[in-house]
Short mmCIF file of C-alpha atoms and ligand atoms in Angstrom, two decimals:
data_model
loop_
_atom_site.label_atom_id
_atom_site.label_comp_id
_atom_site.label_asym_id
_atom_site.label_seq_id
_atom_site.Cartn_x
_atom_site.Cartn_y
_atom_site.Cartn_z
CA MET A 20 -15.45 28.64 -1.35
CA THR A 21 -15.34 30.39 -4.68
CA LEU A 22 -12.99 29.42 -7.44
CA GLY A 23 -9.94 31.57 -8.09
CA ASN A 24 -10.04 33.88 -11.04
CA GLY A 25 -6.33 34.01 -11.89
CA ILE A 26 -6.80 33.93 -15.64
CA GLY A 27 -10.25 35.46 -15.92
CA ILE A 28 -11.86 32.14 -16.67
CA GLN A 29 -15.11 33.11 -14.99
CA SER A 30 -15.60 36.54 -16.50
CA ALA A 31 -18.82 36.84 -18.54
CA ALA A 32 -16.87 37.46 -21.75
CA HIS A 33 -14.67 34.48 -21.11
CA VAL A 34 -17.62 32.24 -20.32
CA ALA A 35 -19.25 33.29 -23.59
CA ALA A 36 -16.07 32.60 -25.56
CA ALA A 37 -15.14 29.36 -23.85
CA GLY A 38 -15.85 25.87 -25.09
CA PRO A 39 -17.94 23.10 -23.52
CA GLN A 40 -18.63 23.39 -19.82
CA VAL A 41 -18.13 20.81 -17.12
CA VAL A 42 -21.61 20.39 -15.67
CA ASP A 43 -22.37 19.11 -12.21
CA GLU A 44 -26.06 18.99 -11.37
CA THR A 45 -25.46 20.09 -7.79
CA ARG A 46 -23.19 23.01 -8.58
CA LYS A 47 -22.78 25.75 -11.15
CA PRO A 48 -21.04 24.79 -14.41
CA VAL A 49 -17.34 25.52 -14.46
CA ASN A 50 -15.24 26.23 -17.52
CA ARG A 51 -12.26 23.92 -17.84
CA ILE A 52 -8.84 25.54 -18.10
CA ARG A 53 -7.45 24.78 -21.53
CA ILE A 54 -3.94 25.08 -22.87
CA HIS A 55 -4.93 28.20 -24.81
CA HIS A 56 -5.91 29.87 -21.51
CA LEU A 57 -2.33 29.36 -20.29
CA ARG A 58 -1.03 30.97 -23.46
CA ASP A 59 -3.46 33.91 -22.95
CA THR A 60 -2.03 34.26 -19.44
CA LYS A 61 1.45 34.76 -20.87
CA VAL A 62 0.20 37.20 -23.52
CA LYS A 63 -1.45 39.29 -20.78
CA GLY A 64 1.71 39.23 -18.65
CA GLU A 65 -0.14 37.39 -15.88
CA HIS A 66 0.71 34.23 -13.93
CA PHE A 67 -0.91 30.88 -13.18
CA ALA A 68 -0.40 28.42 -10.34
CA MET A 69 0.31 24.71 -10.60
CA LEU A 70 0.53 22.14 -7.81
CA THR A 71 1.03 18.42 -7.76
CA ALA A 72 -1.95 16.30 -6.71
CA TYR A 73 -2.15 12.54 -6.39
CA ASP A 74 -5.59 11.85 -4.94
CA GLN A 75 -9.23 12.83 -4.78
CA TYR A 76 -9.26 15.24 -1.84
CA THR A 77 -6.17 17.26 -2.68
CA ALA A 78 -7.37 17.53 -6.28
CA GLU A 79 -10.77 18.76 -5.11
CA ILE A 80 -9.31 21.23 -2.59
CA PHE A 81 -6.69 22.69 -4.96
CA ASP A 82 -9.22 22.88 -7.79
CA GLN A 83 -11.69 24.74 -5.58
CA ALA A 84 -8.86 27.00 -4.37
CA GLY A 85 -8.42 28.13 -7.98
CA ILE A 86 -5.14 26.38 -8.81
CA GLU A 87 -5.12 26.40 -12.59
CA VAL A 88 -2.99 23.31 -13.30
CA LEU A 89 -2.74 20.05 -11.35
CA LEU A 90 0.26 17.83 -12.02
CA VAL A 91 0.04 14.14 -11.30
CA GLY A 92 3.79 14.11 -10.93
CA ASP A 93 6.12 11.16 -10.98
CA SER A 94 7.12 12.76 -7.67
CA ALA A 95 4.35 10.45 -6.40
CA SER A 96 7.22 7.98 -6.36
CA ASN A 97 8.91 9.74 -3.42
CA ASN A 98 5.82 11.46 -1.95
CA VAL A 99 3.23 8.68 -2.10
CA PHE A 100 4.92 5.35 -2.78
CA GLY A 101 7.85 5.69 -0.37
CA ASN A 102 10.68 5.54 -2.90
CA GLU A 103 13.80 7.66 -2.57
CA THR A 104 13.62 9.10 -6.10
CA SER A 105 11.13 9.49 -8.93
CA ILE A 106 12.83 6.76 -10.94
CA PRO A 107 11.06 3.55 -9.76
CA VAL A 108 7.43 4.68 -10.22
CA THR A 109 5.59 2.96 -13.08
CA THR A 110 2.80 3.74 -15.51
CA GLU A 111 0.59 1.17 -13.77
CA GLU A 112 1.13 2.92 -10.42
CA LEU A 113 0.52 6.44 -11.74
CA LEU A 114 -2.58 5.74 -13.85
CA PRO A 115 -5.03 5.20 -10.96
CA LEU A 116 -3.74 8.35 -9.19
CA CYS A 117 -4.21 10.30 -12.38
CA ARG A 118 -7.76 9.01 -12.80
CA ALA A 119 -8.62 10.04 -9.23
CA VAL A 120 -7.26 13.55 -9.75
CA ALA A 121 -8.93 14.01 -13.14
CA ARG A 122 -12.30 12.81 -11.80
CA SER A 123 -12.07 15.23 -8.88
CA ALA A 124 -10.89 18.43 -10.60
CA ARG A 125 -13.74 20.25 -12.32
CA ARG A 126 -11.80 23.28 -13.54
CA ALA A 127 -8.06 22.66 -13.45
CA LEU A 128 -6.06 21.37 -16.39
CA VAL A 129 -4.73 17.97 -15.33
CA VAL A 130 -1.22 17.14 -16.55
CA ALA A 131 0.28 13.68 -16.04
CA ASP A 132 3.98 12.92 -15.85
CA LEU A 133 5.14 10.07 -18.07
CA PRO A 134 7.31 7.98 -15.75
CA PHE A 135 10.94 7.10 -16.43
CA GLY A 136 11.21 4.30 -18.97
CA SER A 137 7.80 4.86 -20.51
CA TYR A 138 8.78 7.22 -23.36
CA GLU A 139 12.55 7.22 -23.90
CA VAL A 140 12.80 4.20 -26.19
CA SER A 141 11.06 5.71 -29.21
CA ALA A 142 8.48 8.26 -30.32
CA GLN A 143 6.08 5.33 -30.78
CA GLN A 144 6.57 4.28 -27.16
CA ALA A 145 5.94 7.88 -26.05
CA VAL A 146 2.76 8.13 -28.12
CA ALA A 147 1.51 4.80 -26.76
CA THR A 148 2.13 5.82 -23.13
CA GLY A 149 0.68 9.30 -23.71
CA VAL A 150 -2.47 7.75 -25.14
CA ARG A 151 -2.83 5.61 -22.02
CA PHE A 152 -2.60 8.66 -19.74
CA LEU A 153 -5.28 10.50 -21.71
CA LYS A 154 -7.52 7.46 -22.24
CA GLU A 155 -7.13 5.49 -18.99
CA GLY A 156 -5.80 8.25 -16.71
CA LEU A 157 -8.24 10.89 -18.05
CA ALA A 158 -5.41 13.45 -18.10
CA HIS A 159 -5.73 16.49 -20.34
CA ALA A 160 -2.01 16.69 -21.15
CA VAL A 161 1.25 14.95 -20.31
CA LYS A 162 4.71 16.08 -19.29
CA ILE A 163 8.01 14.55 -20.35
CA GLU A 164 11.53 15.37 -19.24
CA GLY A 165 14.29 15.91 -21.78
CA THR A 166 16.46 18.08 -23.95
CA LYS A 167 16.07 19.10 -27.61
CA PHE A 168 16.81 15.46 -28.48
CA TYR A 169 13.19 14.78 -27.54
CA ALA A 170 11.85 17.27 -30.10
CA GLU A 171 10.85 14.51 -32.55
CA THR A 172 9.15 12.62 -29.74
CA VAL A 173 7.18 15.74 -28.80
CA ARG A 174 6.24 16.28 -32.45
CA ALA A 175 4.93 12.72 -32.78
CA MET A 176 2.91 13.01 -29.58
CA VAL A 177 1.41 16.37 -30.53
CA GLU A 178 0.52 15.01 -33.98
CA ALA A 179 -1.24 12.14 -32.23
CA GLY A 180 -3.36 14.66 -30.31
CA ILE A 181 -1.48 14.57 -27.02
CA PRO A 182 -0.69 18.01 -25.54
CA VAL A 183 2.87 17.92 -24.19
CA MET A 184 4.55 20.00 -21.49
CA ALA A 185 8.36 19.84 -21.80
CA HIS A 186 10.41 19.67 -18.58
CA ILE A 187 13.99 20.97 -18.90
CA GLY A 188 16.79 22.11 -16.59
CA PHE A 189 17.14 19.76 -13.65
CA THR A 190 15.20 16.66 -14.67
CA PRO A 191 14.80 14.34 -11.65
CA GLN A 192 14.50 11.20 -13.79
CA SER A 193 18.10 11.86 -14.92
CA GLU A 194 19.34 12.48 -11.39
CA HIS A 195 22.12 9.91 -11.73
CA ALA A 196 23.23 11.15 -15.14
CA LEU A 197 23.26 14.76 -13.90
CA GLY A 198 25.27 13.89 -10.79
CA GLY A 199 22.58 14.66 -8.22
CA TYR A 200 20.33 17.63 -7.49
CA ARG A 201 22.19 20.50 -9.15
CA VAL A 202 21.21 23.85 -10.61
CA GLN A 203 21.30 23.60 -14.43
CA GLY A 204 21.92 26.21 -17.12
CA ARG A 205 24.81 28.01 -15.43
CA GLY A 206 27.64 29.53 -17.48
CA SER A 207 27.97 28.09 -20.97
CA ASP A 208 25.01 25.80 -20.30
CA ARG A 209 22.71 28.81 -20.55
CA GLU A 210 22.65 28.73 -24.37
CA ARG A 211 22.06 24.97 -24.41
CA LEU A 212 19.03 25.40 -22.16
CA ILE A 213 17.60 28.12 -24.39
CA GLU A 214 18.17 25.89 -27.45
CA ASP A 215 16.38 23.00 -25.71
CA ALA A 216 13.37 25.19 -24.91
CA VAL A 217 13.16 26.62 -28.43
CA ALA A 218 13.46 23.18 -30.08
CA LEU A 219 10.81 21.63 -27.83
CA ALA A 220 8.42 24.58 -28.27
CA ASP A 221 8.98 24.49 -32.06
CA ALA A 222 8.12 20.78 -31.96
CA GLY A 223 4.74 21.66 -30.46
CA ALA A 224 5.15 21.59 -26.67
CA PHE A 225 2.40 23.83 -25.26
CA CYS A 226 4.49 24.83 -22.24
CA VAL A 227 8.09 24.62 -21.07
CA LEU A 228 8.73 23.80 -17.40
CA MET A 229 12.14 24.66 -15.93
CA GLU A 230 13.46 23.17 -12.71
CA MET A 231 16.42 24.56 -10.72
CA VAL A 232 17.63 27.09 -13.25
CA PRO A 233 19.08 30.55 -12.44
CA ALA A 234 16.34 33.19 -12.53
CA SER A 235 18.11 35.17 -15.27
CA VAL A 236 18.37 32.07 -17.50
CA ALA A 237 14.72 31.19 -16.94
CA ALA A 238 13.80 34.77 -17.87
CA ALA A 239 15.83 34.43 -21.09
CA VAL A 240 14.08 31.13 -21.91
CA ASN A 241 10.72 32.75 -21.23
CA GLU A 242 11.65 35.53 -23.69
CA ALA A 243 12.88 33.05 -26.29
CA VAL A 244 9.68 31.00 -26.54
CA GLU A 245 6.13 32.12 -27.28
CA VAL A 246 4.55 29.35 -25.22
CA PRO A 247 3.99 29.82 -21.50
CA THR A 248 6.68 28.67 -19.09
CA VAL A 249 6.51 27.21 -15.59
CA GLY A 250 9.23 27.43 -12.98
CA ILE A 251 10.24 25.46 -9.91
CA GLY A 252 13.37 27.00 -8.51
CA ALA A 253 13.57 29.19 -11.62
CA GLY A 254 12.81 32.69 -10.32
CA ASN A 255 9.66 34.68 -10.98
CA ALA A 256 9.83 35.59 -14.66
CA THR A 257 8.04 32.42 -15.77
CA THR A 258 4.33 32.43 -16.57
CA GLY A 259 3.51 29.84 -13.94
CA GLN A 260 4.98 28.34 -10.79
CA VAL A 261 4.77 24.77 -9.55
CA LEU A 262 5.51 23.12 -6.22
CA VAL A 263 5.05 19.61 -4.87
CA TRP A 264 2.01 20.01 -2.62
CA GLN A 265 3.50 18.21 0.38
CA ASP A 266 6.36 20.74 0.30
CA MET A 267 4.04 23.73 -0.18
CA ALA A 268 1.78 22.71 2.70
CA GLY A 269 4.52 21.45 5.05
CA LEU A 270 3.47 17.79 5.13
CA ARG A 271 6.88 16.42 4.21
CA GLY A 272 9.57 16.50 6.87
CA GLY A 273 13.31 16.83 6.39
CA ARG A 274 15.45 19.27 4.45
CA MET A 275 13.66 21.53 1.98
CA ALA A 276 15.16 22.82 -1.27
CA LYS A 277 15.82 26.57 -1.33
CA PHE A 278 12.98 27.07 -3.81
CA VAL A 279 10.31 25.67 -1.46
CA LYS A 280 8.08 28.07 0.43
CA GLN A 281 5.87 26.42 3.03
CA TYR A 282 2.41 27.95 3.34
CA ALA A 283 1.25 25.69 6.19
CA ASP A 284 2.58 23.22 8.74
CA LEU A 285 0.39 20.21 8.03
CA ARG A 286 2.91 17.77 9.48
CA THR A 287 2.61 19.33 12.96
CA LEU A 288 -1.17 19.68 12.64
CA LEU A 289 -1.67 16.07 11.57
CA ALA A 290 0.74 14.70 14.18
CA ALA A 291 -1.11 16.63 16.94
CA ALA A 292 -4.46 15.26 15.71
CA ALA A 293 -3.09 11.68 15.68
CA VAL A 294 -1.59 12.05 19.18
CA ALA A 295 -4.88 13.45 20.56
CA TYR A 296 -6.90 10.65 18.91
CA GLY A 297 -4.54 7.97 20.22
CA GLU A 298 -4.70 9.36 23.76
CA GLU A 299 -8.51 9.57 23.75
CA VAL A 300 -8.84 6.00 22.45
CA ARG A 301 -6.41 4.64 25.05
CA SER A 302 -8.13 6.52 27.88
CA GLY A 303 -11.62 5.42 26.79
CA GLN A 304 -12.70 9.01 26.12
CA PHE A 305 -13.41 8.30 22.45
CA PRO A 306 -16.00 7.41 21.29
CA GLY A 307 -18.26 9.30 23.70
CA LEU A 308 -22.03 9.20 23.69
CA GLU A 309 -22.20 11.85 20.97
CA HIS A 310 -20.31 9.53 18.59
CA SER A 311 -22.19 6.37 19.52
CA TYR A 312 -25.50 4.89 18.27
O1 KIV B 30 6.90 15.24 -10.57
C1 KIV B 30 6.91 16.42 -10.20
O2 KIV B 30 6.46 16.77 -9.11
C2 KIV B 30 7.53 17.40 -11.08
C3 KIV B 30 7.68 18.77 -10.55
C4 KIV B 30 8.90 18.84 -9.72
C5 KIV B 30 7.70 19.76 -11.63
O3 KIV B 30 7.92 17.08 -12.15
#
């Protein structure tokens, strides 16, 4: 499988201009996606893809499929750890997942979510947690949720050398404060959302992610900031798009949000494989001679 070429990372000119390469003795060197590549993508009017990943194999597969950004999301809470929301997941739970993803992705930029409670208390707390995700989790950047009131936090983190993606609009960690899963930025809230994006970008955020925002509002935010934007349920004017991988590949069951497009039906595929395996074991058909020593 060849790597995707969404932002021209493998062109000869780009290779010459790029920084240090990730070298694997068994495979060709691959240039790491950097935050400036995402900005170039916006300048060129192109798009990049982002998916969540929480483990070695998905990270490897998505990386080799050319996905430019992998998010070790706090959505691991309700997609890996069995919680109902993203709120209970902790730094200690996310760090090993982040390490696995970062070790397995040779090209993608790996962004780690700072979990609820790990950055809200003070800018110092945010810097300390961000440092852990870069140092122990091997992430290349972190994401925090919040409005313009987090601008000083973002500034402190960026000054400490931590690239920050700002998540605005519907912010799942504030689900209870926001009154549930609701589209944000409608009506008079539109200006507030634009102000949030501008303040966070001015504070040094390298990217603004918008969740569940009307497409026209997301387009206005994208116009208002120079940095690239990412959308999830925010229309198609943003520079990038992100989905939770279990939604994108149809592994999760139950009701899907309107913004989810399923590109596969892994749940059915996996269930059929498990049923077939169970039947063959019970009937004595597996393991046959070909799988025995
Ligand atoms: O944790 C996550 O998966 C996210 C996406 C919804 C953007 O924050």
